[in-house]
Structures are given as structure tokens and as C-alpha cells.
Coordinates of C-alpha atoms in Angstrom, one line a residue:
X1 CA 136.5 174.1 -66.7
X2 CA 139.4 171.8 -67.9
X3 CA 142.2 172.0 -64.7
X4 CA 144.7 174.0 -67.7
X5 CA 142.9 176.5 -68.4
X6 CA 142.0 176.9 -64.3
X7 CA 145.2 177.2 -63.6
X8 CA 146.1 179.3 -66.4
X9 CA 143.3 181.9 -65.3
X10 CA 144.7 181.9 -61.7
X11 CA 148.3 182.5 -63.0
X12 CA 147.2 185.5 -65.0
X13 CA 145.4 186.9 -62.8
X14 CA 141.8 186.3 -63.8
X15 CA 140.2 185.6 -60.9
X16 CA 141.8 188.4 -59.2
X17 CA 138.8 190.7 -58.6
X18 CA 136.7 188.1 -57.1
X19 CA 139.8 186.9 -54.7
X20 CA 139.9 190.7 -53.5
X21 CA 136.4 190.3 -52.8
X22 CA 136.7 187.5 -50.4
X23 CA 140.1 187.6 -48.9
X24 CA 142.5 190.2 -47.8
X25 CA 144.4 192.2 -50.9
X26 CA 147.5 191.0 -49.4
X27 CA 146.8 187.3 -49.3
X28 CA 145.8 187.2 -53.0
X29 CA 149.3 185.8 -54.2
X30 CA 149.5 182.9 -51.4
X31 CA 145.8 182.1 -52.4
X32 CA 146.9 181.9 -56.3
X33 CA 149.3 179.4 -54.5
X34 CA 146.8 177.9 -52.3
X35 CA 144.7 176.8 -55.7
X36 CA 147.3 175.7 -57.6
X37 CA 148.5 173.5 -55.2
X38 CA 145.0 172.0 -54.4
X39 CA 144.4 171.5 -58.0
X40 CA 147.7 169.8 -58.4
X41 CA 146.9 167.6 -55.8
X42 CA 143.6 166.7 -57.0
X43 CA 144.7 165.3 -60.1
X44 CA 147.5 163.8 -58.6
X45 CA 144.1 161.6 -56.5
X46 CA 142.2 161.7 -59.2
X47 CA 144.0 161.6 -62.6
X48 CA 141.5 160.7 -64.9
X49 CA 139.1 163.9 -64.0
X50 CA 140.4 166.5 -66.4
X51 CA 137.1 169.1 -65.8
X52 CA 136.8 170.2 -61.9
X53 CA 134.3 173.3 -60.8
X54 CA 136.5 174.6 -57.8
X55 CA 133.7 175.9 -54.9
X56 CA 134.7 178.4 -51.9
X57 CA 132.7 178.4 -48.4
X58 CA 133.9 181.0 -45.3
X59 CA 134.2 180.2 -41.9
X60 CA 132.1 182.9 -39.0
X61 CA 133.0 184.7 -36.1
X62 CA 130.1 185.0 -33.3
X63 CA 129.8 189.3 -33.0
X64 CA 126.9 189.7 -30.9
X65 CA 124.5 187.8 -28.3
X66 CA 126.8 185.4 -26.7
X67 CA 125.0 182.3 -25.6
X68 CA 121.5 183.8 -26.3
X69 CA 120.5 181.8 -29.3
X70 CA 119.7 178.5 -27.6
X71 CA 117.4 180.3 -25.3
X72 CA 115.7 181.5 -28.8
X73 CA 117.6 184.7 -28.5
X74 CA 119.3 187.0 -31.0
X75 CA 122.8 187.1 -32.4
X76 CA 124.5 189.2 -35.2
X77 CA 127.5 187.0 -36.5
X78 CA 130.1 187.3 -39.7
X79 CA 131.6 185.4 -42.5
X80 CA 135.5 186.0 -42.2
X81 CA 138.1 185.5 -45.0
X82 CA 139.0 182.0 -43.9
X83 CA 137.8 179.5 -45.9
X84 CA 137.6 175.8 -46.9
X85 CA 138.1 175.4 -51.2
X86 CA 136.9 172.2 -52.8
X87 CA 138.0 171.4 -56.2
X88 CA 135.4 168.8 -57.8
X89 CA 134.7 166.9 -60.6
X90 CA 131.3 164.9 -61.3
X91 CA 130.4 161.8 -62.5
X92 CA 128.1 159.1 -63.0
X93 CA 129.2 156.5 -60.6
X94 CA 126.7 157.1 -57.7
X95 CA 129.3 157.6 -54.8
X96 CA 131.3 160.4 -53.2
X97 CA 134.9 160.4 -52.6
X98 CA 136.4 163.3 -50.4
X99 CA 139.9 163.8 -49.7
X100 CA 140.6 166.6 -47.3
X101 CA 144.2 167.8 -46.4
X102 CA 145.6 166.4 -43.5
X103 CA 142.5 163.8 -43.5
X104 CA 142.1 160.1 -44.8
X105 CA 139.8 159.9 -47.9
X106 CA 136.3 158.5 -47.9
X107 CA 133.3 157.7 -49.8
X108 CA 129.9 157.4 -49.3
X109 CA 127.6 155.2 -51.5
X110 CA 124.6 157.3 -52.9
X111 CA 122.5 153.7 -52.8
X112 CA 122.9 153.9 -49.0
X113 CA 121.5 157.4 -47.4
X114 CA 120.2 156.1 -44.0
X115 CA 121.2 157.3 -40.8
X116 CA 124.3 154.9 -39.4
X117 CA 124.3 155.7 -35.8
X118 CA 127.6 154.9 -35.9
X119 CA 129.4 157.0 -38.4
X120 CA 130.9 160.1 -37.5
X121 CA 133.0 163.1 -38.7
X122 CA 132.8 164.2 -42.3
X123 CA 131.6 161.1 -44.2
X124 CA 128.3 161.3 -41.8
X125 CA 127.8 164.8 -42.3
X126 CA 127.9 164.3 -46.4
X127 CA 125.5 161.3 -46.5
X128 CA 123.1 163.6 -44.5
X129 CA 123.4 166.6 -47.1
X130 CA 122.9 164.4 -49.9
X131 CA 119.7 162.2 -47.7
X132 CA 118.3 165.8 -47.7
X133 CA 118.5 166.8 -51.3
X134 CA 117.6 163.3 -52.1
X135 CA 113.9 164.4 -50.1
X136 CA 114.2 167.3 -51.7
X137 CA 113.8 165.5 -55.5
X138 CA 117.8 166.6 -56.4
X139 CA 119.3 163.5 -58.1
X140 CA 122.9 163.4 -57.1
X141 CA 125.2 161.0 -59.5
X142 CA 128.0 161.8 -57.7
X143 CA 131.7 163.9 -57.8
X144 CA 135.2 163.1 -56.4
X145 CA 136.4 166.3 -54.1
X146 CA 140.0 167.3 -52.6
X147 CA 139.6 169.9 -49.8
X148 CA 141.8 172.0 -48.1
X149 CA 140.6 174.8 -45.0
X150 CA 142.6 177.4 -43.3
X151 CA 139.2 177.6 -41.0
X152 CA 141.0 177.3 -37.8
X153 CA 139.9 174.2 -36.2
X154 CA 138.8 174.7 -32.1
X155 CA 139.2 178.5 -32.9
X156 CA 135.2 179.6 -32.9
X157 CA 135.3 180.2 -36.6
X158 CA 133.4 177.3 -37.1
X159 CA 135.1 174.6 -39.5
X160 CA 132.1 172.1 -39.8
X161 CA 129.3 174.5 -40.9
X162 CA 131.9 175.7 -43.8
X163 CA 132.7 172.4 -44.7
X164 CA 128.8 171.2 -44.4
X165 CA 128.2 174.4 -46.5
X166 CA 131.3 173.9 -49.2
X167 CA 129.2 170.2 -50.0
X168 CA 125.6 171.7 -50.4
X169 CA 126.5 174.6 -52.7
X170 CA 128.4 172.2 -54.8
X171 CA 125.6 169.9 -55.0
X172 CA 123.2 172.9 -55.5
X173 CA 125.6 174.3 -58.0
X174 CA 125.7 171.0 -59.8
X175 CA 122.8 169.4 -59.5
X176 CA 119.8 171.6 -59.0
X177 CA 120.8 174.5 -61.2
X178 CA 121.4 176.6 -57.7
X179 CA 117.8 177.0 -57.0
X180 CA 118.2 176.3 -53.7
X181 CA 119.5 179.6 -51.4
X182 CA 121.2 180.3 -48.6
X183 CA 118.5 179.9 -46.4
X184 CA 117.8 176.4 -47.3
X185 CA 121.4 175.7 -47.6
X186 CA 122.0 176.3 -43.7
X187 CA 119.4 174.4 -42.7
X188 CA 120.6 171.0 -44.8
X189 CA 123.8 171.6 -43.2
X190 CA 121.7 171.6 -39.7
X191 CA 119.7 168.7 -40.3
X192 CA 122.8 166.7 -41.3
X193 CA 124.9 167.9 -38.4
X194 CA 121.4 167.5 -36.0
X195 CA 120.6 164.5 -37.7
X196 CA 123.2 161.7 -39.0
X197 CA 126.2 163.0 -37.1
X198 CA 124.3 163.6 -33.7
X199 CA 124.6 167.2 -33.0
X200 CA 122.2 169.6 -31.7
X201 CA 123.2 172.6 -33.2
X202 CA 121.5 176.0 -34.0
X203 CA 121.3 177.3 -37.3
X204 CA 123.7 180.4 -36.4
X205 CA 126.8 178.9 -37.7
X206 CA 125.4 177.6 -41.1
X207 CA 123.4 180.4 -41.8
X208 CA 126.5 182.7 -41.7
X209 CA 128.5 180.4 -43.5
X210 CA 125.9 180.6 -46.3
X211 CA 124.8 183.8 -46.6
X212 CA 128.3 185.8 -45.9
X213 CA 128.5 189.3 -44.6
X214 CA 127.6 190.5 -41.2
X215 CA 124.1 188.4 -40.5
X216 CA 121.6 189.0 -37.9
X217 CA 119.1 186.0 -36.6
X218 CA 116.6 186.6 -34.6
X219 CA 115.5 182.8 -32.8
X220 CA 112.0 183.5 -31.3
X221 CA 110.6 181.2 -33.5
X222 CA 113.4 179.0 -33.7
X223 CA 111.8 176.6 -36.9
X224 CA 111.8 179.7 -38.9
X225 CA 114.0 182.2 -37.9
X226 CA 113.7 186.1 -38.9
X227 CA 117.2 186.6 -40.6
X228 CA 118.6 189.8 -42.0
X229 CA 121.6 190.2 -44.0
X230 CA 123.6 193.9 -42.9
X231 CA 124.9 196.1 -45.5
X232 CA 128.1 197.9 -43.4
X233 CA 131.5 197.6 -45.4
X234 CA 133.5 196.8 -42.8
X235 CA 136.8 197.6 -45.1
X236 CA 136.3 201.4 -44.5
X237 CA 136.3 201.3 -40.8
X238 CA 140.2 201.2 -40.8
X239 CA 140.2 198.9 -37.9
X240 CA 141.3 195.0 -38.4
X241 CA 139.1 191.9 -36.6
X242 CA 141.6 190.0 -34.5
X243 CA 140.8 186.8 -32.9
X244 CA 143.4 185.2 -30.2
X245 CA 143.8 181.6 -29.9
X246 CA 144.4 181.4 -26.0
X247 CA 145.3 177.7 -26.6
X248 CA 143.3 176.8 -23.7
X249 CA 142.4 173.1 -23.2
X250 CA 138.7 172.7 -24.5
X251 CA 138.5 168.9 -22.8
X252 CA 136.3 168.7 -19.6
X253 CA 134.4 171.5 -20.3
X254 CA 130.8 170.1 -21.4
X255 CA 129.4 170.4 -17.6
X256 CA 130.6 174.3 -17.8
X257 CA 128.8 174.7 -21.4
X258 CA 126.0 172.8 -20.4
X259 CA 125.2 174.6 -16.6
X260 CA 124.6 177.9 -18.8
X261 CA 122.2 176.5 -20.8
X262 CA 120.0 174.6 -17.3
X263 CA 120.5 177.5 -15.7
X264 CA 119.0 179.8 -18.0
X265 CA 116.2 177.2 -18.6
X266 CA 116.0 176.7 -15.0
X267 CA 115.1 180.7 -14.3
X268 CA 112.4 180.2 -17.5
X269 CA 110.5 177.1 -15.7
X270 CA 110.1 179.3 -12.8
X271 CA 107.9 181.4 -14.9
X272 CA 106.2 178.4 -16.5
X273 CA 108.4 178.8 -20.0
X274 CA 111.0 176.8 -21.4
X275 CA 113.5 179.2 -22.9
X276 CA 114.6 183.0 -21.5
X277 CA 113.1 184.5 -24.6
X278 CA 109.3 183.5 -23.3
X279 CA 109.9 185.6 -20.1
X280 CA 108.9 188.9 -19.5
X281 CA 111.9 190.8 -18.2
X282 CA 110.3 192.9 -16.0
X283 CA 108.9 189.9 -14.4
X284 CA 112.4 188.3 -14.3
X285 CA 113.6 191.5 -12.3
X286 CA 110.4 191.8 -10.1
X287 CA 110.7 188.3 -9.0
X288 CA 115.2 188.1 -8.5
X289 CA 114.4 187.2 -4.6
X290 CA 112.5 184.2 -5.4
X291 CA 114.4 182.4 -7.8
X292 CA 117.7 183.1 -6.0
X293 CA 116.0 180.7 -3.4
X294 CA 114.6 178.4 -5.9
X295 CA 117.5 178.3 -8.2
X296 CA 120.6 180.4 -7.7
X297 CA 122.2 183.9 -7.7
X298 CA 124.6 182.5 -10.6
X299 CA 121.2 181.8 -12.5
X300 CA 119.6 185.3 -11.9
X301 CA 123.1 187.0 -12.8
X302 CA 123.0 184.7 -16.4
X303 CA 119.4 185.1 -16.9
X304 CA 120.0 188.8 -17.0
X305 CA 123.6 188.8 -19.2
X306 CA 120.4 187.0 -21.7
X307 CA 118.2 189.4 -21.6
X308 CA 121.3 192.4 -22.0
X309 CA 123.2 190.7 -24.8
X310 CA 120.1 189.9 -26.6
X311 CA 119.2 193.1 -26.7
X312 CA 122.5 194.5 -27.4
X313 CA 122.2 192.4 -30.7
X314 CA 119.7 193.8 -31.8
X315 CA 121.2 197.1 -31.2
X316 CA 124.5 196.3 -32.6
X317 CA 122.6 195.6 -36.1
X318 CA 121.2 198.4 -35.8
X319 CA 124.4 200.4 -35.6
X320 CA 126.0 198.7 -38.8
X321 CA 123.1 199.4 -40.5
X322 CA 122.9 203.0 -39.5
X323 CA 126.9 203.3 -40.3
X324 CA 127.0 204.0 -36.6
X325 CA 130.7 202.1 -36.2
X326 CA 131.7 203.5 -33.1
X327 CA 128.1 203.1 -31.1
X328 CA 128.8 199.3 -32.2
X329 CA 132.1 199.3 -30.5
X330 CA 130.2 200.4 -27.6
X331 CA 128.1 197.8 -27.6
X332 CA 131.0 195.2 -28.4
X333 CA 132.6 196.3 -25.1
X334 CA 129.3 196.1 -23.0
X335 CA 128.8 192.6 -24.2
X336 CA 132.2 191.6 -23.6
X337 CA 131.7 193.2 -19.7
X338 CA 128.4 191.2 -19.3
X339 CA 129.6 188.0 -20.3
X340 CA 132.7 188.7 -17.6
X341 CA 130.2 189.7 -14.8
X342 CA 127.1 188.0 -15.4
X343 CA 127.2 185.0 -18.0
X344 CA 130.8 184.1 -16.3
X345 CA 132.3 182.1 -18.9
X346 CA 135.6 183.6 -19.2
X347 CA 137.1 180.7 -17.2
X348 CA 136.1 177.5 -15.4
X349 CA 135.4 177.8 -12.0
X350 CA 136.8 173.9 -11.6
X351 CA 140.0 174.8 -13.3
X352 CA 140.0 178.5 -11.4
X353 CA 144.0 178.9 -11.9
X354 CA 143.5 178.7 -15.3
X355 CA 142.7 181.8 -16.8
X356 CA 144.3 182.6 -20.4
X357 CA 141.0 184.5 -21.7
X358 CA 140.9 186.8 -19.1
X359 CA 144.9 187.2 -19.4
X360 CA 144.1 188.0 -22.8
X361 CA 141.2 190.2 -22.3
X362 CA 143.4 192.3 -19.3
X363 CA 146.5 192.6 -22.0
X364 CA 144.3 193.6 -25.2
X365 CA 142.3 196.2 -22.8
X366 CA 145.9 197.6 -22.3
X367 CA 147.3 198.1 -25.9
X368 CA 144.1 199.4 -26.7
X369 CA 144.2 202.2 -24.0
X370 CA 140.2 202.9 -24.4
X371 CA 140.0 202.4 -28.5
X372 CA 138.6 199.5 -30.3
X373 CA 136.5 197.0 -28.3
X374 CA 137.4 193.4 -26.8
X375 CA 135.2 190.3 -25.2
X376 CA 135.7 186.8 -25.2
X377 CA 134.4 184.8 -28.7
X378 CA 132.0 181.8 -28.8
X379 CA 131.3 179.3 -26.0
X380 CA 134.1 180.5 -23.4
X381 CA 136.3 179.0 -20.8
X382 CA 138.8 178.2 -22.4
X383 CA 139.3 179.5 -26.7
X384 CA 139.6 182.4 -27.9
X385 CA 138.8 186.7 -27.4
X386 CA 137.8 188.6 -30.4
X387 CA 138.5 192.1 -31.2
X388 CA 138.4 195.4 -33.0
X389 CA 141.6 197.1 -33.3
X390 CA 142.6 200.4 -35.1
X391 CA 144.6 199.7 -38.0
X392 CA 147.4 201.4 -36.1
X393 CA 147.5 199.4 -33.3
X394 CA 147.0 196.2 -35.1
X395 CA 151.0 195.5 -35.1
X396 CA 151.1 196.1 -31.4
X397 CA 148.3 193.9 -30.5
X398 CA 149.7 190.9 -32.8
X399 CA 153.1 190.9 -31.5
X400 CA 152.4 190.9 -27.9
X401 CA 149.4 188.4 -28.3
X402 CA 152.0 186.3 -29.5
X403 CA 154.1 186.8 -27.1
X404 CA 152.2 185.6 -24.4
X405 CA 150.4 182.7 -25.9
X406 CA 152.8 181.4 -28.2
X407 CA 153.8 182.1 -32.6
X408 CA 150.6 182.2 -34.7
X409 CA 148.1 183.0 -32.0
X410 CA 146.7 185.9 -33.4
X411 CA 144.4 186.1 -36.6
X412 CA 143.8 189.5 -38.5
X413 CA 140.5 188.5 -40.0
X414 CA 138.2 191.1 -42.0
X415 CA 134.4 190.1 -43.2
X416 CA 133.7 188.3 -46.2
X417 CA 130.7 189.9 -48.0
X418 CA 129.8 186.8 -49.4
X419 CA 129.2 182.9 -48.4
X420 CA 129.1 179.9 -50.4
X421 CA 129.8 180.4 -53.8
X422 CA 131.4 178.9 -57.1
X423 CA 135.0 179.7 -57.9
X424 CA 134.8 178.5 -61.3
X425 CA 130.8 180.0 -62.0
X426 CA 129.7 181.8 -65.4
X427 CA 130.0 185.4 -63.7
X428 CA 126.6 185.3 -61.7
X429 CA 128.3 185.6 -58.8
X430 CA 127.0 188.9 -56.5
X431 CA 130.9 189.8 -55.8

């Protein structure tokens, strides 16, 4: 599409159905903005592309099974209307260019796809998606791309897997007539992160990114995991996902993250097994004397928050699915309860004066006076707490949020039914 007659469609309003589809009715007129702007900005870059394909990818919140998925667990997570947009133009001159807001631009050669051990950040992230659809036979010529992302970075919403998802559906798109799926799309997103820039990350966060909606992955057999997209329409529950940004300080936190992860292991090697997941939990409860001596209480009392929340996941699908809304909130709530009592990672117990999630948790608990549900989102100690609020409490909640942790703490989010998609497609969009 020539970047008039983009623009011109925006401005008149037709690509208004499909922005009501994947952000909130309200926001439609500051996204109209949002893409004018970043097409004006990618000409102003790159003057002499006059056709651009604009492409769309949503960040995720983390719903159910908190820290059960690298212990081959089960999680239910959503796409949220928060997205990174990417307005591209192709060409034949065998290298990417990426400019992202707020970010120098780069560009990676498409004659050199090996691993550099050490690149990091985004250019090492696109030379791994590319590596991979090089293996795959997809013959990439190349595209310039301007990005811009209101997927809140440090927040749990997971900026990388939307930006690592954003590049594979435009190559996908482009390049190999989007044969590819969501599926496959998450997993070259993992095998670049895991790969050239060096992180061991699970497949949750890409998965959700690509597929959209509320998702549920089941890890037991972790090379291929069961996935299962939930139909719920979150829209008609008239209550409003709200995630607080504590503003904690994430640094020094990597022995905290880490000791939940040995631990767990540490209770599966005393039954022989590498991962929770492997253990028979009856076992687990028969045997609680023994490996409090051999490893720790704090590793029984996590070992059982796994075995609970990944449960609960499974449950909590099951509820959306069965349009069961409030038996969900039930389950939110118990999660959010065993990750406070058992997995205990609401706070650092080296930095034990600092405490803003369970501040948080204490005031959203009051405002919402029994209604809704509240636990803490992602990784812990220090972030953010998600929650359901009732649409008429949502005001309430914000304002005092903000209060206590500073302006433009709190996020009204709602689930975006779909992932990674074209902007700018022929209409084949499911929207």
C-alpha cells in the first residue's frame, strides 16, 4: 500500500473495525494518531520507500500458574491491547535496517546469519529470526522497519516476545506467503531469544504474543507443548484488567528468581526427577518430613504453591471456557494467596523493608471489598500486581493506585483476541 493512501484510510476511518478489535473503543482516535505519526516518521528515515505493509504484534499478561512453567507446568496467559506497530517496506538489498522509537537504528547483513556471541539487544534477536527462516528454505531480501511499542517495558507484559513476534509475521507475511502459524512463529522467536541473544526462555511469552486471546499451555512435554486457544469474550464481563507498576527496583534480584527455580528442582531430585511436574504429589505430601531435612521447609512450601497453581490453571481454562467468570475469579484469588504463602515472591527477603507489591496487594484488597480478584503478575519481588476490577470500581482503583506509587502507575488493559497480524493485509484477517 502506497503511505497516501495508508494514511488516507486511517483518516477516514477505514481501519476502524479492525482497531476496535484489538484496542480499546476509546483509544481508537489516539491510535489513528499513533499511525500517522509512525508513518510520518518512517518516510522522514526512509524517503525513498513510497509502499510500506504496517504489521501489529500485542504484548501478554501471565493469568494463571505462576512460576509453574519452568518446572514443565501449566499456565493460562493473555494477549493485552498493548502493542508494538512496525511500518515496513521491502527491498532487494539483502540487509535489515530497524529504527525503533526511543532506540538507535541498526542493520543486520542477511550474508552474515551466525551466532555473534557478542551482540545483544534487538539487532541479535532479528539475525536469529531471519538464521531460522533461512533453515526453514524462506529467502529473505530484506525491508527497512520504524517501530514504535506502548508494551510497557519491565512491566510483565513482555516487550521482547512482541517485538521478536512483530519481525517473524512480517517476514512470514512477506516472504513465505504466511504459511507459517502461530505455533511456529513462537518458537522462532524462542530459538532466537534462546539462541543468538542468550536467553533461556520458555515458550509462554511468544506463544501468547502469537496466537492472541486468552491461551493455555500445558509444558509436560516441554519440546512440544499441548496448547489451546480459549474462546471467553472477556469484553462482556464488565470488569476492566488492571496491572500496577509498583516501580520496584528489578536489579539484584537474579539469586531471588533463581532459588525458586533450585528449589523446586531440588524437592524433584529427591524423588529421582528433574522438574516438579515428574513427581507424584501424593508422594511429595507423603514424604514433607524428609525433604524438610534434606532440603528445606521454604522448598516443601514452593513445591506445593507448584503443584496448586498448576492445577488451578488448568481449572481456570476451564472456567473461561465453561463462561464460568466468577469461579475464575475464584481461582485468580487462590493463586494470588499461594504465591503470598507458599511460592513467597511478593518481596525479597534481602531487601525485607521493601515491600510495594504487598502494599499494593493490601490496598487493591481494600477498594475491592471482596469483588474482583488480585495477586501479584509475573516473576515477583519487586514489578507489578494484576487485577480484575468491576467496571465500577475501576475509577477508584486507578486513582488511589496512583496515588501511592506515583502518575501513570496503573494500566486498564482488556484482552486482545488476536496476535500477530498485518495492518495493511487483503482482508484475511480472523478479526
Amino acid at each position: 500500500m502506497l503511505v497516501k493512501d495508508f494514511i488516507k484510510e486511517v483518516k477516514s476511518g477505514g481501519l476502524d473495525n479492525l482497531f476496535k478489535n484489538i484496542y480499546k473503543p476509546i483509544d481508537i482516535e489516539n491510535q489513528k494518531i499513533r499511525y500517522i505519526s509512525a508513518v510520518e516518521k518512517f518516510t522522514a528515515l526512509y524517503p525513498n520507500r513510497e509502499e510500506i505493509h504496517v504489521y501489529s504484534a500485542p504484548g501478554r499478561t501471565e493469568i494463571g500458574g505462576n512460576h509453574t512453567d519452568h518446572q514443565h507446568g501449566c499456565v493460562l496467559a493473555g494477549a493485552v491491547n498493548l502493542d508494538v506497530i512496525g511500518i515496513t517496506s521491502f527491498h532487494n538489498e539483502k540487509i535489515i535496517r530497524i529504527k525503533s522509537e526511543g532506540y538507535e537504528e541498526f542493520a543486520v547483513s542477511l550474508k552474515d546469519l551466525d551466532i555473534h556471541i557478542d551482540e545483544k539487544g534487538s539487532s541479535a534477536i532479528v539475525r536469529g529470526i531471519a538464521a531460522k527462516f533461512k533453515e526453514m528454505g524462506v529467502e529473505i531480501c530484506g525491508f527497512d522497519m520504524y517501530t514504535t511499542s506502548d508494551v510497557l517495558c519491565g512491566s510483565g507484559i513482555s516487550s521482547s516476545a512482541a517485538f521478536e513476534t512483530l519481525i517473524a509475521t512480517a517476514i512470514d507475511r512477506y516472504y513465505n506467503q504466511n504459511r507459517t502459524g502461530p505455533v511456529e512463529i513462537a518458537k522462532i522467536g524462542q530459538y532466537a531469544e534462546n539462541y543468538y541473544f542468550g536467553k533461556k526462555s520458555g515458550l509462554m511469552d511468544q506463544m501468547v504474543c502469537s496466537a492472541g486471546g486468552f491461551v493455555f499451555i500445558d509444558f509436560n512435554d516441554i519440546d512440544n507443548p499441548e496448547i489451546q486457544k480459549i474462546n471467553f469474550d472477556f469484553n462482556s464481563t464488565d470488569h476492566e484488567l488492571v496491572i500496577t507498576d509498583t516501580k520496584g527496583n528489578h536489579s539484584d534480584l537474579t539469586d531471588d528468581y533463581t532459588a525458586i527455580r533450585t528449589e523446586m528442582e531440588q524437592t524433584a531430585e529427591y524423588f529421582g526427577k528433574k522438574v516438579l511436574r515428574q513427581v507424584d504429589e501424593n508422594l511429595f505430601w507423603q514424604n514433607i518430613s524428609e525433604i524438610r531435612k534434606k532440603v528445606s521447609d521454604r522448598a516443601v512450601l514452593r513445591a506445593a504453591h507448584f503443584f496448586g497453581d498448576n492445577r488451578r490453571a488448568v481449572l481456570e481454562a476451564k472456567a473461561l471456557s465453561e463462561n464460568n467468570f466468577s469461579e475464575f475469579l475464584n481461582l485468580v484469588n487462590e493463586s494470588g494467596s499461594s504465591s503470598e504463602n507458599y511460592l513467597q515472591n511478593l518481596y525479597s527477603c534481602r531487601k525485607a523493608t521493601e515491600q510495594a507489591i504487598p502494599i499494593a496487594i493490601m490496598t487493591g484488597k481494600r477498594i475491592l471489598n471482596g469483588k474482583g480478584a488480585i495477586r501479584v503478575h509475573g516473576g515477583g519481588f519487586a514489578g507489578t500486581v494484576q487485577a480484575f476490577v468491576p467496571a465500577e470500581l475501576v475509577n477508584d482503583y486507578r486513582i488511589e493506585m496512583n496515588r501511592i506509587f506515583g502518575d501513570n502507575s496503573c494500566y486498564i488493559l482488556t484482552i486482545r483476541p488476536v496476535g500477530g497480524i498485518e495492518i495493511t493485509g487483503d482482508g484475511d484477517e480472523e478479526v
